[in-house]
Short mmCIF file of C-alpha atoms and ligand atoms in Angstrom, two decimals:
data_model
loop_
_atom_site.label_atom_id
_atom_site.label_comp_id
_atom_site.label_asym_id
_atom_site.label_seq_id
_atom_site.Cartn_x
_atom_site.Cartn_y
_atom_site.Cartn_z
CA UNK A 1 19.09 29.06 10.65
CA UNK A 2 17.26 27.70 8.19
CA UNK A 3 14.38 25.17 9.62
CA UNK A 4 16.12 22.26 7.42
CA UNK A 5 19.24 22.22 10.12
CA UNK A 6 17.04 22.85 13.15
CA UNK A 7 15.26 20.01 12.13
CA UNK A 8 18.12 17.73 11.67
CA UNK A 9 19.65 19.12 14.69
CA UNK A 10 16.38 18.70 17.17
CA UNK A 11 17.41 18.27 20.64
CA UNK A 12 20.74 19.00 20.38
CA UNK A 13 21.85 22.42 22.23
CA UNK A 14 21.59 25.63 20.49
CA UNK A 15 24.32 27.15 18.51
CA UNK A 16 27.19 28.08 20.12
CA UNK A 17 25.85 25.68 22.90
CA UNK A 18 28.15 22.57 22.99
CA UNK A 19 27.52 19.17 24.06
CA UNK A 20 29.74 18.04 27.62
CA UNK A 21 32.30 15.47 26.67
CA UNK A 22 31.23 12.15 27.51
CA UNK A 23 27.10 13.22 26.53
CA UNK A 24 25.58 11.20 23.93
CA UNK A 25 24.72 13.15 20.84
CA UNK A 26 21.00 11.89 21.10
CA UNK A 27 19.43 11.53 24.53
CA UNK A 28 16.90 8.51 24.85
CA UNK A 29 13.22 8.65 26.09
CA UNK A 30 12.51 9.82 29.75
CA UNK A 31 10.88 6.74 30.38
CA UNK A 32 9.19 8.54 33.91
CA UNK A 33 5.60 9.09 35.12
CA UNK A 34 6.82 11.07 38.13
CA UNK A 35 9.33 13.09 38.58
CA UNK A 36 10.89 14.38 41.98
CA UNK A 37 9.15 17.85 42.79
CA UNK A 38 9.77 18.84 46.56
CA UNK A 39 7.52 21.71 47.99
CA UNK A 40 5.82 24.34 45.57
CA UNK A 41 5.47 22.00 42.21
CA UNK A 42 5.39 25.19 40.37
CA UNK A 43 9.31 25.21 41.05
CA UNK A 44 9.95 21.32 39.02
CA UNK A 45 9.88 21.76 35.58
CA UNK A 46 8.23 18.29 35.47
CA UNK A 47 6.08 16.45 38.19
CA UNK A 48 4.03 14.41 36.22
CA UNK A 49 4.10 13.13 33.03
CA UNK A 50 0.43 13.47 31.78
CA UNK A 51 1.11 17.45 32.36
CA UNK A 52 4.96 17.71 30.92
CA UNK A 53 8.18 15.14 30.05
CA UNK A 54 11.05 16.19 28.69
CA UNK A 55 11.02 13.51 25.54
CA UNK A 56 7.61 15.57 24.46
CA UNK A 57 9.32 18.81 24.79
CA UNK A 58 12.00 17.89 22.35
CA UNK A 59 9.61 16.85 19.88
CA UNK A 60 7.40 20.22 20.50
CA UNK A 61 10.32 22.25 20.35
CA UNK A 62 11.15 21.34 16.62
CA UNK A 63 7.74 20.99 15.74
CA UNK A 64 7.21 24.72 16.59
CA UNK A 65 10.16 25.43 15.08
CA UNK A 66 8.48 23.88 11.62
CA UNK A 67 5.13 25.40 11.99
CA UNK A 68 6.24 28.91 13.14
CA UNK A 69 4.47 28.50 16.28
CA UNK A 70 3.86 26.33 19.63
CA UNK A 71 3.13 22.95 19.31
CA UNK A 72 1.37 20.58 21.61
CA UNK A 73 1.45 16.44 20.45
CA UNK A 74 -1.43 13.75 21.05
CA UNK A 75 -1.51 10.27 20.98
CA UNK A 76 -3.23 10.53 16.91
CA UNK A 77 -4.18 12.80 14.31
CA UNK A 78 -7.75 12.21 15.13
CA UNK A 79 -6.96 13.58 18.95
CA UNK A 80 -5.59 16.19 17.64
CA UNK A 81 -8.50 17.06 15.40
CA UNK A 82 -10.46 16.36 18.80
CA UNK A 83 -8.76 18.20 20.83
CA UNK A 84 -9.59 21.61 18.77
CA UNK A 85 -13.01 20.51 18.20
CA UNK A 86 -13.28 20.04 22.29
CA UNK A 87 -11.29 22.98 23.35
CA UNK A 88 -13.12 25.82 20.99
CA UNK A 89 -16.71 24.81 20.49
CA UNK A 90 -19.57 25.15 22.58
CA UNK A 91 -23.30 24.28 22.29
CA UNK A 92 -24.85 26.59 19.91
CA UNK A 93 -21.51 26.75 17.50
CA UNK A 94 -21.15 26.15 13.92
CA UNK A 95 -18.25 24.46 12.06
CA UNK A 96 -17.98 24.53 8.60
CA UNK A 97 -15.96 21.50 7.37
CA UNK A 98 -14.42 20.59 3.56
CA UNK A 99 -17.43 18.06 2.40
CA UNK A 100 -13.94 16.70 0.91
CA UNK A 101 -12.21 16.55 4.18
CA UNK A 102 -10.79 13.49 5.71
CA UNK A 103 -13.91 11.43 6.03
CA UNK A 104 -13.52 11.03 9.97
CA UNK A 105 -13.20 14.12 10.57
CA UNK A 106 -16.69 14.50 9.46
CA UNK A 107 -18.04 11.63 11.16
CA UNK A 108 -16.82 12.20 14.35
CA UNK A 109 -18.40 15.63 14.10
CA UNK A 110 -21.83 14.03 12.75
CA UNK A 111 -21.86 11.51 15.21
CA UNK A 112 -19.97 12.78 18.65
CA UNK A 113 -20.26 16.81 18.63
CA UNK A 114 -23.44 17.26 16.78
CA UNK A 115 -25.12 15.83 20.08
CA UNK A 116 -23.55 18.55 22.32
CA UNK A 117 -25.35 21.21 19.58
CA UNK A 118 -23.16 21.85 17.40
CA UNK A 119 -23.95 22.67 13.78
CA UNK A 120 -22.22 21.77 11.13
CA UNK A 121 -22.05 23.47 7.67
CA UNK A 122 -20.13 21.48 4.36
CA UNK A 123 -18.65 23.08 1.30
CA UNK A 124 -16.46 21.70 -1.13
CA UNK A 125 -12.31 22.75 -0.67
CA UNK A 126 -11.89 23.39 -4.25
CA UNK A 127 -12.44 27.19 -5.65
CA UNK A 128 -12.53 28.05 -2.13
CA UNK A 129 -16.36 27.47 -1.75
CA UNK A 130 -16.15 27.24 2.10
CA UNK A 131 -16.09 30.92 1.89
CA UNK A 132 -19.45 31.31 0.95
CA UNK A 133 -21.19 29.82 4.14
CA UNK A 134 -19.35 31.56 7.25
CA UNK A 135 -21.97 33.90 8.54
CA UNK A 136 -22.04 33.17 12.20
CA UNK A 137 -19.28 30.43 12.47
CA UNK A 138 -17.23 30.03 15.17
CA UNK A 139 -14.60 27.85 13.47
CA UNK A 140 -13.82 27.15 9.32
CA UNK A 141 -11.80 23.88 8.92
CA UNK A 142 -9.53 23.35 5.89
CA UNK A 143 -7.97 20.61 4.39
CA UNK A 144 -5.64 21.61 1.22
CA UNK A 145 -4.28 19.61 -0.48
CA UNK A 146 -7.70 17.47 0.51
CA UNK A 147 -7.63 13.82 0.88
CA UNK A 148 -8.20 12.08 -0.92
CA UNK A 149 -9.40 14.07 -3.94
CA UNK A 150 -6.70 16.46 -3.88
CA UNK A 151 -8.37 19.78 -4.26
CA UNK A 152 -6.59 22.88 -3.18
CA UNK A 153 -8.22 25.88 -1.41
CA UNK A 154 -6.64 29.29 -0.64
CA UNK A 155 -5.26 29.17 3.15
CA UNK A 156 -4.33 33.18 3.47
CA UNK A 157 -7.95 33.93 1.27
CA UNK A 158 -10.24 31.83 3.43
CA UNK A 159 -7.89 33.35 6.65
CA UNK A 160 -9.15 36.53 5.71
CA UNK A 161 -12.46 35.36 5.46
CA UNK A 162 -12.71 33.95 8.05
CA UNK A 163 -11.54 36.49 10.35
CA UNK A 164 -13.91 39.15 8.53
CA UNK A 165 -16.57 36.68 10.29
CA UNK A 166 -15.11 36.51 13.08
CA UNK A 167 -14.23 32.85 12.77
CA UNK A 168 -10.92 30.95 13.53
CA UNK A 169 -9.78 28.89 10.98
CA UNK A 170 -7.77 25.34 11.39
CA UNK A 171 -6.20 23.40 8.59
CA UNK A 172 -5.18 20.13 8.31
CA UNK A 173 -2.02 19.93 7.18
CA UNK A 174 -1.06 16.40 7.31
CA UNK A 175 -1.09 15.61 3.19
CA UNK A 176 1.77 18.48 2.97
CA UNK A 177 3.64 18.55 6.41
CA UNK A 178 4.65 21.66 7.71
CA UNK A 179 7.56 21.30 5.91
CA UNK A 180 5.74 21.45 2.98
CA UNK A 181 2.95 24.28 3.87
CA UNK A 182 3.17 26.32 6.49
CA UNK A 183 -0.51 27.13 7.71
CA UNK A 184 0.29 29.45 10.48
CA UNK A 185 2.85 31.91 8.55
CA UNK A 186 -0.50 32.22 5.84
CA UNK A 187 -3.00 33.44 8.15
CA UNK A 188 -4.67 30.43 9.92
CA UNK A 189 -4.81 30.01 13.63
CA UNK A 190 -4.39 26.66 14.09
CA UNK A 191 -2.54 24.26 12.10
CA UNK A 192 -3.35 20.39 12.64
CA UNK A 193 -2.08 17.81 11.44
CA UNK A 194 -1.40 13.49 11.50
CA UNK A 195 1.82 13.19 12.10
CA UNK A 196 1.25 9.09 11.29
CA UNK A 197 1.79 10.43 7.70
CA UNK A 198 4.51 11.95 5.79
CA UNK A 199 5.79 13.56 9.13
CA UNK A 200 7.13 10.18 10.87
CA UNK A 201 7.45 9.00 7.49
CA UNK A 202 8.00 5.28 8.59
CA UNK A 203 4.43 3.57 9.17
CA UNK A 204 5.29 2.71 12.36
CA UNK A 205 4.00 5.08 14.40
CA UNK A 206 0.19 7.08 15.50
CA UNK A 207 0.76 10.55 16.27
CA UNK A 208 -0.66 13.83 15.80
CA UNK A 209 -0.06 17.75 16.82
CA UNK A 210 -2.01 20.94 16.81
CA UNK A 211 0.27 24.43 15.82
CA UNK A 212 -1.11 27.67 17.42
CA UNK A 213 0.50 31.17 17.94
CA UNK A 214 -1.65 32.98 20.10
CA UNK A 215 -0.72 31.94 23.88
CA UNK A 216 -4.48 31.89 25.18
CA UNK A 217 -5.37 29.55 22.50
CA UNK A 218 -2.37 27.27 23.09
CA UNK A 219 -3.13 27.38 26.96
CA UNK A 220 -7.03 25.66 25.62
CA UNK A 221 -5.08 23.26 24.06
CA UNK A 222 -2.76 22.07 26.32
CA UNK A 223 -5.47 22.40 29.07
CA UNK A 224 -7.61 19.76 27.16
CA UNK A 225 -4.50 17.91 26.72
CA UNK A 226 -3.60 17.40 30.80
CA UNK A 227 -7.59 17.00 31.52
CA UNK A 228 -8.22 14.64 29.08
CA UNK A 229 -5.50 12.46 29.46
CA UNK A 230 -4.69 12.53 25.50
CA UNK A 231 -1.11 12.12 25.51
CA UNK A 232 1.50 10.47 23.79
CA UNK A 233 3.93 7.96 25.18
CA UNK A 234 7.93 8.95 25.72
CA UNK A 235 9.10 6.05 23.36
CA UNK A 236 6.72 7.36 20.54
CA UNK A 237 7.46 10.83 20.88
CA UNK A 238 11.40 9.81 20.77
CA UNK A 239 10.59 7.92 17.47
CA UNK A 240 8.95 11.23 15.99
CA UNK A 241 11.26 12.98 16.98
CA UNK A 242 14.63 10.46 15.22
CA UNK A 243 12.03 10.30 12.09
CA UNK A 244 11.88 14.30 12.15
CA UNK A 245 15.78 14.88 11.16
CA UNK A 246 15.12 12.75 7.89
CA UNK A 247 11.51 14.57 6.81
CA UNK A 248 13.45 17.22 4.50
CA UNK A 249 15.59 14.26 2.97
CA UNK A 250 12.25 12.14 2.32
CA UNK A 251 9.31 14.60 1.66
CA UNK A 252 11.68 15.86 -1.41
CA UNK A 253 12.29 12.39 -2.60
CA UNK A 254 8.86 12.06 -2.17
CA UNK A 255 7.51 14.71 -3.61
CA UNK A 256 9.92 14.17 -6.96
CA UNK A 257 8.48 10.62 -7.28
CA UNK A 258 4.98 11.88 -7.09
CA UNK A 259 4.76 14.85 -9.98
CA UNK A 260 7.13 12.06 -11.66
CA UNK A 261 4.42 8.86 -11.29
CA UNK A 262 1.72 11.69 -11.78
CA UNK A 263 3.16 12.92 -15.33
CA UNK A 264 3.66 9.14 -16.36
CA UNK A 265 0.08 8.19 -15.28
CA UNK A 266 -1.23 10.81 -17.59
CA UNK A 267 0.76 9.52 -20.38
CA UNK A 268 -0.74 5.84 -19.79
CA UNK A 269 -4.30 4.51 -21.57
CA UNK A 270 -7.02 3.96 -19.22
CA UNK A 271 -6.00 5.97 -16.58
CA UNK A 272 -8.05 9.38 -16.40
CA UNK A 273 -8.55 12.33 -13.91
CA UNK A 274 -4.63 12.31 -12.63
CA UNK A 275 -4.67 14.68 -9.56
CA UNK A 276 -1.56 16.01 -8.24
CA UNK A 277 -0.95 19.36 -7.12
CA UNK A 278 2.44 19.69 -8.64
CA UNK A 279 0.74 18.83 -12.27
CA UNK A 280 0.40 21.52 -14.49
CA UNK A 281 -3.15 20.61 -15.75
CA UNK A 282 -4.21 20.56 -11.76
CA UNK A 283 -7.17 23.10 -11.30
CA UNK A 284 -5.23 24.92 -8.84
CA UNK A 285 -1.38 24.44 -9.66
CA UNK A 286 -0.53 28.22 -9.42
CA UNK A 287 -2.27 28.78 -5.80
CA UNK A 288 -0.72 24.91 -4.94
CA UNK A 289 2.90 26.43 -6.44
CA UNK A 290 2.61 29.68 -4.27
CA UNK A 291 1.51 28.29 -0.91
CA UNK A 292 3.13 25.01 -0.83
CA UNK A 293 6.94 24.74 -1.11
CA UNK A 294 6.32 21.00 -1.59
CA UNK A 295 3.77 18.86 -3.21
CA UNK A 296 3.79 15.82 -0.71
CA UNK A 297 3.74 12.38 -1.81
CA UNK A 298 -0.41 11.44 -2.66
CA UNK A 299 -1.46 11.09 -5.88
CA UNK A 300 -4.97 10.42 -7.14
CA UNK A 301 -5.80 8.65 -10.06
CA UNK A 302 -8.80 6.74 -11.93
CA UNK A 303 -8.99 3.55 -13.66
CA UNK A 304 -11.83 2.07 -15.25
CA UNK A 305 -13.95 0.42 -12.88
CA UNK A 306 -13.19 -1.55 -9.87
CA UNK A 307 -11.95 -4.76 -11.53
CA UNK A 308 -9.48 -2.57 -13.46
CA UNK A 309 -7.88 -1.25 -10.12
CA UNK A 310 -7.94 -4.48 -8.28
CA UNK A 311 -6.38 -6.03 -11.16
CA UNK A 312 -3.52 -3.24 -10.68
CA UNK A 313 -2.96 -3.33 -7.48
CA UNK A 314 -2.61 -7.02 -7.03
CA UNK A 315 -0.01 -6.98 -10.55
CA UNK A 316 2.12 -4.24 -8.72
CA UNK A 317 5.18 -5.70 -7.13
CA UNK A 318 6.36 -2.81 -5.39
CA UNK A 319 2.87 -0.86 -4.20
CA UNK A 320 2.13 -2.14 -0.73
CA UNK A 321 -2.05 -2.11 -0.69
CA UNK A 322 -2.50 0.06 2.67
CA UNK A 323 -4.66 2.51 3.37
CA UNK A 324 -2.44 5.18 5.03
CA UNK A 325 0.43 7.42 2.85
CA UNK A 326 3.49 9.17 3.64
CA UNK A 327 5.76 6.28 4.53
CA UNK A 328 9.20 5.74 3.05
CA UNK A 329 7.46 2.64 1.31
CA UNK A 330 5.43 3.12 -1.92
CA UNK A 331 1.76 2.40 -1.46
CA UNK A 332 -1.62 2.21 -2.99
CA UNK A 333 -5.35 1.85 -2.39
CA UNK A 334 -8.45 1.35 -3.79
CA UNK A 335 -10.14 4.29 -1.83
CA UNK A 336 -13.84 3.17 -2.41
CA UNK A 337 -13.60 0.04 -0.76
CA UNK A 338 -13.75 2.02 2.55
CA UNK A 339 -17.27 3.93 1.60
CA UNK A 340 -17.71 8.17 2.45
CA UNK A 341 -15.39 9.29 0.17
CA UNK A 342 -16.96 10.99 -3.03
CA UNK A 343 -14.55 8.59 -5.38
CA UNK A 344 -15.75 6.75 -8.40
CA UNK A 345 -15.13 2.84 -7.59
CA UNK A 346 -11.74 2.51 -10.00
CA UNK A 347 -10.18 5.47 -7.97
CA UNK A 348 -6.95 4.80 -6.79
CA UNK A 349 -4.66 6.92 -4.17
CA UNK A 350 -1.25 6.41 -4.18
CA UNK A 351 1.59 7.37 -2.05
CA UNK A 352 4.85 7.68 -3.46
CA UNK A 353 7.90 6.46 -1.56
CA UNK A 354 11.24 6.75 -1.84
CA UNK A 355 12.28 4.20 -4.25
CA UNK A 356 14.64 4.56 -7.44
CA UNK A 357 11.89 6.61 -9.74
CA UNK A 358 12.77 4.12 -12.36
CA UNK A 359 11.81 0.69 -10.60
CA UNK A 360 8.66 2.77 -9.21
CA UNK A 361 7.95 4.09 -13.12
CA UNK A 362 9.27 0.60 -14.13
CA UNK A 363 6.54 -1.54 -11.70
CA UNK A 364 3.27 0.93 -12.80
CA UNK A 365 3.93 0.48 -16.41
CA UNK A 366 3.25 -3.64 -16.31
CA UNK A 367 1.05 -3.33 -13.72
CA UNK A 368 -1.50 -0.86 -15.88
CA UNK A 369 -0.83 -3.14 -18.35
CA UNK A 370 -2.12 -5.97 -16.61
CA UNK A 371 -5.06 -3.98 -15.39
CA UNK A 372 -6.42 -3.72 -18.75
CA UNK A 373 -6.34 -7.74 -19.93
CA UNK A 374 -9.20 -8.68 -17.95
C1 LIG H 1 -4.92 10.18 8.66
C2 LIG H 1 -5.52 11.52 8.69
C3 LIG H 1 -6.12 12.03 9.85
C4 LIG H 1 -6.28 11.19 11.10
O1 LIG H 1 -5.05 10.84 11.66
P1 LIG H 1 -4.80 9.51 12.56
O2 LIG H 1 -3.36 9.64 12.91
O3 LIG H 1 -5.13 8.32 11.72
O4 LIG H 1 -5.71 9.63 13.73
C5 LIG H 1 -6.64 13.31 9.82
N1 LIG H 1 -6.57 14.06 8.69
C6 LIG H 1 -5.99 13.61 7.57
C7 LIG H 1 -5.96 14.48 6.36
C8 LIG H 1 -5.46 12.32 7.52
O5 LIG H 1 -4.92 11.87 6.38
#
């Protein structure tokens, strides 16, 4: 089956399995901290929730079914990020991480890790450059497409790479979705990703997973998981999982309205450097058209200065200002108002939604046009 109908189908029983008469087609959350477990707990397949609940499993089960491998879910994407940091390095380790990344992935290495002795090494994702600097590391993060500049790197190249150093490598994977990019089926070890993105799709939810195949690394994982407490609540993970059965229906809607608002921003005076992996004139649209089977929704674009791009956003009647992206809801920000990203101050990065292309095309046109009567 293609992953398309697992995904719809999530938690329902395997085919030829049928549903008893009188079952609802979607079970709710297991709203339970405790569940009964007589004698040997070895023999309950759940005892206690911060180990196991059957809501989680659901939502694990199609997850690996996305990524190819076995999937383990925390409370946020930063967790997630967390949790490989925690499980895999030890004093003495280096990291190499995008200098492009998501900027708190690099902070909380700066400011958390780096105390425990851990050395971290930064290269820019675009042309692959992290390649360069892996003699002795332990771990080579990725980020492709990376956010929010958009640069593409090489996930089976830098795989090889890395494991010629014997490194593991971890992407994040939250701009594309595993839907869109499948990390583990291109040579990495561990795929990561914020699932508060394009995954759930709704901006109504905080949620992240990490994607392994190899069983000893995916017993680390889940063994930071149950120490540490990082887990994700029954009602959340039930959301995920009811947003999961619509992510093919609204990354591709997505995805369309993104190369479309990227090819009309290029057309538009006053708005330069247009990055969008799907674009033709994209650095790295061939290695972004064979690894990715879709584009995602983020688009990057420059306007003037800062005036220019506060002027747009607040004349756009349809881009919510927010700073996250992958929601059914069109939104924008200007990114340098946050600081640590290597943006010039009229950046903006948008995230298409799934509007009618026409009222999204529609709303950009007279809101560039009031950016630029000051
Ligand atoms: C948002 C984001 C994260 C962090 O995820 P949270 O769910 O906000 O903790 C990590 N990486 C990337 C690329 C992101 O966009």
């Amino acid at each position: 089956m293609e992953p398309t109908t697992r995904l719809v189908r999530a938690g329902l029983p395997e085919p030829p399995g049928k549903l008893r008469p009188g079952e609802p087609i979607h079970k709710g959350p297991v709203f339970a901290s405790a569940f009964s477990a007589p004698g040997d707990p070895a023999s309950s397949p759940y005892t206690y929730t911060r180990f196991n609940n059957p809501t989680w499993q659901e939502l694990e089960h199609a997850l690996g079914v996305l990524e190819g491998g076995t999937a383990r879910i925390f409370p946020s994407g930063m967790a997630a990020v967390t949790a490989v940091f925690a499980s895999l390095l030890r004093p003495g380790d280096t990291v190499v991480l995008p200098s492009d990344s998501y900027y708190t992935t690099r902070v909380i290495m700066q400011e958390f890790f780096a105390g425990f002795d851990i050395q971290t090494r930064l290269a820019p994702t675009a042309s692959n450059a992290q390649a360069e600097v892996l003699e002795g590391a332990k771990l080579l993060w990725v980020e492709t497409p990376a956010n929010p500049g958009m640069d593409v790197c090489d996930i089976r190249l830098l795989s090889e790479a890395a494991h010629r150093h014997g490194a593991l490598i971890a992407v994040d994977n939250t701009t594309p979705t595993a839907l869109g990019q499948q990390p583990l089926a291109l040579g990495a070890d561990i795929s990561v990703a914020s699932d508060t993105k394009s995954l759930t799709g709704h901006s109504d939810l905080v949620l992240g997973h990490v994607a392994v195949k190899d069983p000893a690394l995916d017993a680390r994982i889940a063994g930071w998981r149950k120490l540490s407490g990082s887990i994700v609540g029954p009602m959340e993970a039930w959301l995920a999982l009811r947003s999961l059965a619509t992510l093919p229906l609204r990354l591709e809607k997505q995805s369309q309205n993104a190369l479309a608002i990227a090819q009309f921003l290029e057309t538009q005076p006053g708005v330069r450097g247009v990055r969008y992996p799907g674009l033709k004139t994209h650095p790295a649209h061939a290695l972004a058209a064979r690894q990715m089977r879709f584009f995602g929704p983020v688009v990057g674009f420059e306007l003037p200065d800062r005036a220019a791009a506060e002027r747009f956003l607040q004349a756009s009647h349809l881009l919510v200002e927010a700073s996250s992206f992958g929601g059914i809801v069109s939104s924008a920000e200007r990114r340098a108002r946050w600081g640590g990203d290597d943006v010039s101050e009229g950046f903006i990065r948008l995230s298409a939604g799934c509007e009618a292309i026409d009222d999204l095309l529609a709303d950009l046109g007279q809101a560039l046009q009031a950016s630029q009567s000051a």
